[in-house]
mmCIF file of C-alpha atoms in Angstrom:
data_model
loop_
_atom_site.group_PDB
_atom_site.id
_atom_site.type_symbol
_atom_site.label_atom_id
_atom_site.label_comp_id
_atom_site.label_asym_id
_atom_site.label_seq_id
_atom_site.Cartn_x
_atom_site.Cartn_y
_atom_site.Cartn_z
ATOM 1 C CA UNK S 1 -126.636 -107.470 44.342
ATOM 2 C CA UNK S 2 -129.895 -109.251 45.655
ATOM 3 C CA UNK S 3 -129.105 -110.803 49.180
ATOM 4 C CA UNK S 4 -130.152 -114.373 47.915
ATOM 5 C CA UNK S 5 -126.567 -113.268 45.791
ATOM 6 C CA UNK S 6 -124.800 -112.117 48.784
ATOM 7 C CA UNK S 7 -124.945 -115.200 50.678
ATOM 8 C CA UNK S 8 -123.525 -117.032 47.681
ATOM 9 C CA UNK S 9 -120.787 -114.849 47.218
ATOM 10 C CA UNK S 10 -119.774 -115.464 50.910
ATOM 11 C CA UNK S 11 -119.788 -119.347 50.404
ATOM 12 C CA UNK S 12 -117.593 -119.098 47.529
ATOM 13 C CA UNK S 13 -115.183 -116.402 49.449
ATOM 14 C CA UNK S 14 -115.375 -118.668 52.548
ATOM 15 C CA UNK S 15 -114.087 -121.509 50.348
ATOM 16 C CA UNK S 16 -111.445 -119.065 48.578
ATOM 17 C CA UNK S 17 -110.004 -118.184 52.037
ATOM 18 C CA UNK S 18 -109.778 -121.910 52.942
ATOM 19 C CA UNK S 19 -107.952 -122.782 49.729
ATOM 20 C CA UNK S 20 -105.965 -119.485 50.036
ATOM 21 C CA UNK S 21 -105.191 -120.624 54.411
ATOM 22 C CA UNK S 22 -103.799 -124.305 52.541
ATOM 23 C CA UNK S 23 -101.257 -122.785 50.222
ATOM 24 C CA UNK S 24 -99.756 -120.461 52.463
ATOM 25 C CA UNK S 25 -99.638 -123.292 55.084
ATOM 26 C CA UNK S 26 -97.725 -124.807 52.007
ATOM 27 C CA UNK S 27 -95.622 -121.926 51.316
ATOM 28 C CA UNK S 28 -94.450 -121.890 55.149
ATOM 29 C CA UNK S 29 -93.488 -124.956 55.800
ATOM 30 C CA UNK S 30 -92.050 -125.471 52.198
ATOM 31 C CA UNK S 31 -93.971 -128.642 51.793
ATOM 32 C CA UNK S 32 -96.725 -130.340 50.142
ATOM 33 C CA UNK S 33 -100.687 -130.169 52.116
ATOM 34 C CA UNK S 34 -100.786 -134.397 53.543
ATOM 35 C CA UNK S 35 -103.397 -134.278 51.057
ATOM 36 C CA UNK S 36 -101.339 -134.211 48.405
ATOM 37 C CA UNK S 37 -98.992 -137.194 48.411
ATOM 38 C CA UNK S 38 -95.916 -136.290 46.513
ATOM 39 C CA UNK S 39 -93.073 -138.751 46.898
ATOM 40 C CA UNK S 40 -90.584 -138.123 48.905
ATOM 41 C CA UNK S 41 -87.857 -138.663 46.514
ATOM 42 C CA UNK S 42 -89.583 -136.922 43.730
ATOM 43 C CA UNK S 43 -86.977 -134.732 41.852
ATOM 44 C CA UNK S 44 -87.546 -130.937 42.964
ATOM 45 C CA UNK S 45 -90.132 -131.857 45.532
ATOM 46 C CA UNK S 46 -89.626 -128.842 47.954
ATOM 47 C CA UNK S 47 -89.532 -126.493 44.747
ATOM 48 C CA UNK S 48 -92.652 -127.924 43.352
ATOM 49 C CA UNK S 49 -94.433 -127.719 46.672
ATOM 50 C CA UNK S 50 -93.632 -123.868 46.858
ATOM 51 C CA UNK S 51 -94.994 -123.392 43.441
ATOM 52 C CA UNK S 52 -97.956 -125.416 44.390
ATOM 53 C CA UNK S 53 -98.586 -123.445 47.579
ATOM 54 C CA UNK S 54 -98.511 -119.686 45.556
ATOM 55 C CA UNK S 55 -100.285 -121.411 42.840
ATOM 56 C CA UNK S 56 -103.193 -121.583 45.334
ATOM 57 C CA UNK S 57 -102.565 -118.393 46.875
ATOM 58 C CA UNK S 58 -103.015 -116.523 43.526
ATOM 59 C CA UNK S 59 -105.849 -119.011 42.203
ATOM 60 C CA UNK S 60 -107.802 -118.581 45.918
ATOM 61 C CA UNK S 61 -107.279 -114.706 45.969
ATOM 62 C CA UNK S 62 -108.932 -114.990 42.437
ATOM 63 C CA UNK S 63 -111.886 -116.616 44.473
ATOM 64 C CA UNK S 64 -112.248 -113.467 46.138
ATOM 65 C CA UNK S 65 -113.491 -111.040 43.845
ATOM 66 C CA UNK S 66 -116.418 -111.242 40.874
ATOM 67 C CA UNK S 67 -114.912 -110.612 38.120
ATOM 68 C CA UNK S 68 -112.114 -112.863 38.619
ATOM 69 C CA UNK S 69 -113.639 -116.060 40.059
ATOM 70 C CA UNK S 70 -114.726 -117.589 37.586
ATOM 71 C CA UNK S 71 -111.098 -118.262 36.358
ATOM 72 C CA UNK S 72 -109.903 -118.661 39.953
ATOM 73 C CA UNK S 73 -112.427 -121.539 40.438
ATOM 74 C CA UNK S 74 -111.721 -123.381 37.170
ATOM 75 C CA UNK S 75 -108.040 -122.956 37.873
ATOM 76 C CA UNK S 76 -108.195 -124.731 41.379
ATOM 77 C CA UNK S 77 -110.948 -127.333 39.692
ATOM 78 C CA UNK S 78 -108.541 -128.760 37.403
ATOM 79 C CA UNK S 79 -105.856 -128.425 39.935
ATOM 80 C CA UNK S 80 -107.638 -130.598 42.488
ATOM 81 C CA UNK S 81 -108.822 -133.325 39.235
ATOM 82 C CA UNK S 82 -105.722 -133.483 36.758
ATOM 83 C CA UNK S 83 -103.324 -132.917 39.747
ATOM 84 C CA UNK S 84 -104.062 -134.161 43.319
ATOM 85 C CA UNK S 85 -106.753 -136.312 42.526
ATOM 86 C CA UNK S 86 -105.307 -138.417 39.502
ATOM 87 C CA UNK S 87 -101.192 -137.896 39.906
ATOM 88 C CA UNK S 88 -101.157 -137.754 43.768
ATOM 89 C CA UNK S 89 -103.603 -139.607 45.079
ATOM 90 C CA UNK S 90 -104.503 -141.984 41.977
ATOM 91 C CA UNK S 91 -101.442 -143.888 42.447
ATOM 92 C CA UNK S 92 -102.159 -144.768 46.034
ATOM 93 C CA UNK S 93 -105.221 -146.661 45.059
ATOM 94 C CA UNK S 94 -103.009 -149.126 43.527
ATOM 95 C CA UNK S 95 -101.105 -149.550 46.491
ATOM 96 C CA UNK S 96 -103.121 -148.749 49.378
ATOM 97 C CA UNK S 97 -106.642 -149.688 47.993
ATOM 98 C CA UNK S 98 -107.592 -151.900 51.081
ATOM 99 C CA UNK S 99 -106.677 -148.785 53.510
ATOM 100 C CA UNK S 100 -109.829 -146.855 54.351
ATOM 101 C CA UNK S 101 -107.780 -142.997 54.976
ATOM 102 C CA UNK S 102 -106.732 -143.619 50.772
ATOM 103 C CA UNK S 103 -110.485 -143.087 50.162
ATOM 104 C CA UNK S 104 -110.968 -140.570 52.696
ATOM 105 C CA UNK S 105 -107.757 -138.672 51.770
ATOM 106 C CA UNK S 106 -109.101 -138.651 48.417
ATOM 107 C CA UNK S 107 -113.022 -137.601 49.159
ATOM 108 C CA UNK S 108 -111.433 -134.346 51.162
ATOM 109 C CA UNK S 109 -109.420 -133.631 47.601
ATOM 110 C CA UNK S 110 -112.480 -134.156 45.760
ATOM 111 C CA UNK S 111 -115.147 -131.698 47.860
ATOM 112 C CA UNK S 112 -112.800 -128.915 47.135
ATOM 113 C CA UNK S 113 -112.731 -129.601 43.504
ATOM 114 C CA UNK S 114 -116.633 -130.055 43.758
ATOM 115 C CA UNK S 115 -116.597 -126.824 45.231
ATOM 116 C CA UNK S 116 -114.560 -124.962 42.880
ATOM 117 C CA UNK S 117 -116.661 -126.573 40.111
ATOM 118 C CA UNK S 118 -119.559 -124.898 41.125
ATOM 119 C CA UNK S 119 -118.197 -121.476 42.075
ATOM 120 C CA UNK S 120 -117.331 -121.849 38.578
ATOM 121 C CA UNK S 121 -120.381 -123.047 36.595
ATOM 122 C CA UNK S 122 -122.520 -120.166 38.969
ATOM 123 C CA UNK S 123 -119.858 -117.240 38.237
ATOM 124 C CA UNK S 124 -118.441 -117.887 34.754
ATOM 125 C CA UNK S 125 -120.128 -116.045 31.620
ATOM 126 C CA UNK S 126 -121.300 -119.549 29.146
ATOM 127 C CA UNK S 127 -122.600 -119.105 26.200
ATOM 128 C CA UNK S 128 -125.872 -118.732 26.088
ATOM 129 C CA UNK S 129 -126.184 -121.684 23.274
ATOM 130 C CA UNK S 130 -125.624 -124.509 25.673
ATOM 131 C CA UNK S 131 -127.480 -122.760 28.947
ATOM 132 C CA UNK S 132 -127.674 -126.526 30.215
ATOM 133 C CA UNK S 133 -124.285 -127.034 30.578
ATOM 134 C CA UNK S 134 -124.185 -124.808 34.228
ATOM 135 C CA UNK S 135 -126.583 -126.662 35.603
ATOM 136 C CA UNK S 136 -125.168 -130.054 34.502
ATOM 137 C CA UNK S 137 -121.805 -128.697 35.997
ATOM 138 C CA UNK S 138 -123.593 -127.809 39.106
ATOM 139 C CA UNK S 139 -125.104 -131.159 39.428
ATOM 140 C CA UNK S 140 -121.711 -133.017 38.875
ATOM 141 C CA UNK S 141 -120.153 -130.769 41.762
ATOM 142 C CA UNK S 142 -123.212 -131.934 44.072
ATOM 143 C CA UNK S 143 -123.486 -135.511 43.226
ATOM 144 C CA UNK S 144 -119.494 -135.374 43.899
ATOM 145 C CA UNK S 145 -119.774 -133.688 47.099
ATOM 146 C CA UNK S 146 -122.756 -135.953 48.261
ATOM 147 C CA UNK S 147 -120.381 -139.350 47.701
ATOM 148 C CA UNK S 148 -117.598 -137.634 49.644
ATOM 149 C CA UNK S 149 -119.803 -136.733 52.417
ATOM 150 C CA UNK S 150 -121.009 -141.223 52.575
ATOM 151 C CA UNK S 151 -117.413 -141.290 52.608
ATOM 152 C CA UNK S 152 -116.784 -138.630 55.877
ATOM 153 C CA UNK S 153 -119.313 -140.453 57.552
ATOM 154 C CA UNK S 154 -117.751 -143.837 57.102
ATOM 155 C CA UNK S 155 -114.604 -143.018 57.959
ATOM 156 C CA UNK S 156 -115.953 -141.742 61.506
ATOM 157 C CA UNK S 157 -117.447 -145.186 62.093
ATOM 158 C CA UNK S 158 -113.960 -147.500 60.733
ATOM 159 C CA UNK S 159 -111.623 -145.092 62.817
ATOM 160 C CA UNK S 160 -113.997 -143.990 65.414
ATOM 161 C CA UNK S 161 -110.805 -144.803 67.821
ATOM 162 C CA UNK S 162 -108.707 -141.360 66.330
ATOM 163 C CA UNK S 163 -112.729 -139.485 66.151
ATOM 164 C CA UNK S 164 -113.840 -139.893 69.570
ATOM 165 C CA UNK S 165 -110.363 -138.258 71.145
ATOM 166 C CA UNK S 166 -111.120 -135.067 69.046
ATOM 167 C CA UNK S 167 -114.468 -134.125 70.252
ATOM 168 C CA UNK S 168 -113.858 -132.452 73.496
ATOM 169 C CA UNK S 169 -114.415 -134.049 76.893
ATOM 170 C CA UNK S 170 -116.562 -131.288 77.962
ATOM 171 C CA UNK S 171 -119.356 -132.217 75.822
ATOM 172 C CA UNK S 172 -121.950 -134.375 77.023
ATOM 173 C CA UNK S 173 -122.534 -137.114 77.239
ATOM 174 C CA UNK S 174 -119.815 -138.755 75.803
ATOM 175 C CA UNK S 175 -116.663 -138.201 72.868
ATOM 176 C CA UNK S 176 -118.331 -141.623 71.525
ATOM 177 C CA UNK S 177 -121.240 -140.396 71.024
ATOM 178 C CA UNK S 178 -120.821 -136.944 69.011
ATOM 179 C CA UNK S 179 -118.358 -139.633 67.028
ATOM 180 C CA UNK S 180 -121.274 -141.736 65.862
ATOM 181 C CA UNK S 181 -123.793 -138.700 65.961
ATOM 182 C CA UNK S 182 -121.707 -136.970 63.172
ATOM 183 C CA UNK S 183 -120.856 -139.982 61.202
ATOM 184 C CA UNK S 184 -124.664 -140.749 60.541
ATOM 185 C CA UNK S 185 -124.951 -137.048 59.750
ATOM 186 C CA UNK S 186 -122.473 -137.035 57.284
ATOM 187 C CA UNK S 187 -124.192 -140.689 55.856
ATOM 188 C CA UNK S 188 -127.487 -139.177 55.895
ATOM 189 C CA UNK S 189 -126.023 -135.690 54.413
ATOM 190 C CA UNK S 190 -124.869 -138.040 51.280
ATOM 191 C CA UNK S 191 -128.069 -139.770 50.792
ATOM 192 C CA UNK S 192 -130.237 -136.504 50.519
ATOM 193 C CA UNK S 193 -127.599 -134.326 48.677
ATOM 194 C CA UNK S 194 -127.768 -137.695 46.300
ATOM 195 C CA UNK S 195 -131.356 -138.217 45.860
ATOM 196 C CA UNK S 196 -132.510 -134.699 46.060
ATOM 197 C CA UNK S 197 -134.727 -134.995 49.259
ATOM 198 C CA UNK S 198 -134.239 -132.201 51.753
ATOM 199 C CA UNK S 199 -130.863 -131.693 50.229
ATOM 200 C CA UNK S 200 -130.447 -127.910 50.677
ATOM 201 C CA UNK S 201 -131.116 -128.866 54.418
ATOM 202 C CA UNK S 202 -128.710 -131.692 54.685
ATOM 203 C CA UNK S 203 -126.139 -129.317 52.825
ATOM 204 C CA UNK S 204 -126.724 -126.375 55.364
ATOM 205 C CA UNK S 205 -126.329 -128.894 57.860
ATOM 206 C CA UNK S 206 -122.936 -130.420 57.080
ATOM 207 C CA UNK S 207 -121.679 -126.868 56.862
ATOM 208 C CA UNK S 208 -122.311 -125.917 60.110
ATOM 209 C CA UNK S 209 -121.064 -129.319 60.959
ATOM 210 C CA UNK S 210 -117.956 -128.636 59.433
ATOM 211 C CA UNK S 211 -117.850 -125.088 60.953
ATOM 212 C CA UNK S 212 -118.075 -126.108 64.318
ATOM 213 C CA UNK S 213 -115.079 -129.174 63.909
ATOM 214 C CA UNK S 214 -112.773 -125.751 62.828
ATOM 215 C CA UNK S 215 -113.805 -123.850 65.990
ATOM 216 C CA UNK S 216 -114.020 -127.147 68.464
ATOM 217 C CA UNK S 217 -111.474 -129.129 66.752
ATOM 218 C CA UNK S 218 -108.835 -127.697 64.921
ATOM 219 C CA UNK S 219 -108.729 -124.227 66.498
ATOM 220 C CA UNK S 220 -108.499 -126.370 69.368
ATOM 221 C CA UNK S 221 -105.390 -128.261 68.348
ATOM 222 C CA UNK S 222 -103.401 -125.388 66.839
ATOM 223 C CA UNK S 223 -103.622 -123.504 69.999
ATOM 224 C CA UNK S 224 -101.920 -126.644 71.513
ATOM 225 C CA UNK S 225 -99.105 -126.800 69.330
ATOM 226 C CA UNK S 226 -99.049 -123.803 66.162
ATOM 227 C CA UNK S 227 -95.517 -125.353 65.331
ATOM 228 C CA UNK S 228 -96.956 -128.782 63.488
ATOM 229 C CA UNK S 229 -97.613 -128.136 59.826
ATOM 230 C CA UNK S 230 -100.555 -130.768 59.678
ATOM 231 C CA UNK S 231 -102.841 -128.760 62.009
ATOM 232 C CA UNK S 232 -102.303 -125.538 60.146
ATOM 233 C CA UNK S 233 -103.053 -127.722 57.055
ATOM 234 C CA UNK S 234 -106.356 -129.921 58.813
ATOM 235 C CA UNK S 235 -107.337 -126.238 59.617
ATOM 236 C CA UNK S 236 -107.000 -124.979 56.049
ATOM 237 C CA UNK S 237 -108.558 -128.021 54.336
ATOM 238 C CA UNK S 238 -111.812 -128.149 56.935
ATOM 239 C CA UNK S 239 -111.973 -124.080 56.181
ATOM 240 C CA UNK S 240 -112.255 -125.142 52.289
ATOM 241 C CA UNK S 241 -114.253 -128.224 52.682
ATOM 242 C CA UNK S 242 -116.524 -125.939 54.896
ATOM 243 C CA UNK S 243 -116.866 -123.202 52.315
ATOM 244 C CA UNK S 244 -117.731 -126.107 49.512
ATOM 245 C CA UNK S 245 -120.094 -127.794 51.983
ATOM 246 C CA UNK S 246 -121.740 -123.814 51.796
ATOM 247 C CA UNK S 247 -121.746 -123.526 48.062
ATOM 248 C CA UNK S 248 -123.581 -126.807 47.631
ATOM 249 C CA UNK S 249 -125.881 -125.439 49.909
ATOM 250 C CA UNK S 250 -126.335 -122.491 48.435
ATOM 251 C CA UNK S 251 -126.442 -124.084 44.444
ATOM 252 C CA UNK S 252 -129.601 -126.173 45.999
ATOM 253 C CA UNK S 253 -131.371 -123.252 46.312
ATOM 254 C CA UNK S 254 -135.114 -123.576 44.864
ATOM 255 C CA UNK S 255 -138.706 -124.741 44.903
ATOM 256 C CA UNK S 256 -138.602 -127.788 46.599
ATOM 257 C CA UNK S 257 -135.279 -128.434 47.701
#
């Protein structure tokens, strides 16, 4: 395996293990990632949210290895589309289409199925009759990601009253700051990823982004309180978001980019 290979192969397994961290989050608190709005009253809820939890387990650990994650990938891609995006979270646009999180909610849903749709175009076996059809996949995937990344960025400006309180006080020179600092990265992330200019960079860039809210942020509140099942969850869903933010990186590899 070349080491250009090697790296891409650790995006996609950082992604798996983030996917993999969000169903056994789901699996131990017996209910559904926030992500994934299931009614309340919705007959067999806590059942369904149990099979949806190993259902990612299995499909993550798929991820994982080679020869496997191709089907692991396309698995969680049309769980994320058919399932979170259009049953879950479609039905909230009817109701909650003025509310900012709705679109927000549903951009974090939508990286991870980006994600997954790339692991899978770059690791599953196509015939060789329609060799377009990866890249088009790939492109879909990046052009996905890039919109959800305008959307990250926005949401750090419309609720930079919750963003500011989670950068920590420590860092200079102030929690407003870093808030608007990282919502113009995320803006300008989704421009380049969109247009093509310096995407690879902008990609690279939101995933170390993203890897350092897990380690300043979310690390940060589970230590404070391990017992709430939305900060295992945030945790989990910023671990996959990070690992798709790395595959789009890594599928921008090339002359020029």
């Amino acid at each position: 395996m070349t080491a250009e290979k090697m790296t891409m192969a650790f995006g996609w397994r950082v992604y798996g293990l983030g996917v993999m961290a969000l169903g056994m989050a789901c699996l131990a608190f017996g209910d559904f990632d926030p992500g994934q709005p299931a009614p309340e009253n919705f007959p067999g809820r806590t059942v369904l949210a149990y099979a949806a939890g190993a259902f990612m387990v299995v499909a993550a650990a798929a991820v994982e290895w080679r020869r496997t994650a191709a089907w692991g990938a396309a698995a969680l891609t049309l769980y994320y589309l058919l399932f979170v995006l259009i049953l879950m979270n479609g039905r909230l646009l009817l109701t909650d289409y003025a509310v900012f999180l709705t679109y927000e909610n549903i951009a974090m849903q939508l990286a991870i199925a980006a994600g997954g749709l790339i692991v899978y175009a770059t690791t599953a076996s196509i015939d060789a009759t329609d060799t377009p059809l990866p890249a088009r996949l790939i492109r879909l995937g990046q052009l996905a990601f890039g919109v959800c990344s305008l959307v990250f960025g926005g949401a750090h400006f419309i609720y930079m009253n919750l963003t500011a309180p989670l950068v920590p006080k420590w860092l200079p020179p102030t929690q407003a700051f870093w808030g608007y600092v990282t919502g113009v990265g995320f803006i300008a992330a989704g421009v380049a990823i969109l247009t093509g200019v310096q995407a690879r960079l902008a990609a690279i860039l939101v995933t170390a982004m993203l890897a350092s809210f897990g380690l300043l942020v979310n690390e940060r509140m589970l230590l404070a309180d391990h017992s709430i099942h939305m900060n295992w969850t945030e945790s989990a869903v910023n671990l996959a978001v990070t690992g798709a933010a790395w595959v789009v990186a890594d599928s921008l590899a090339g002359p020029g980019r």
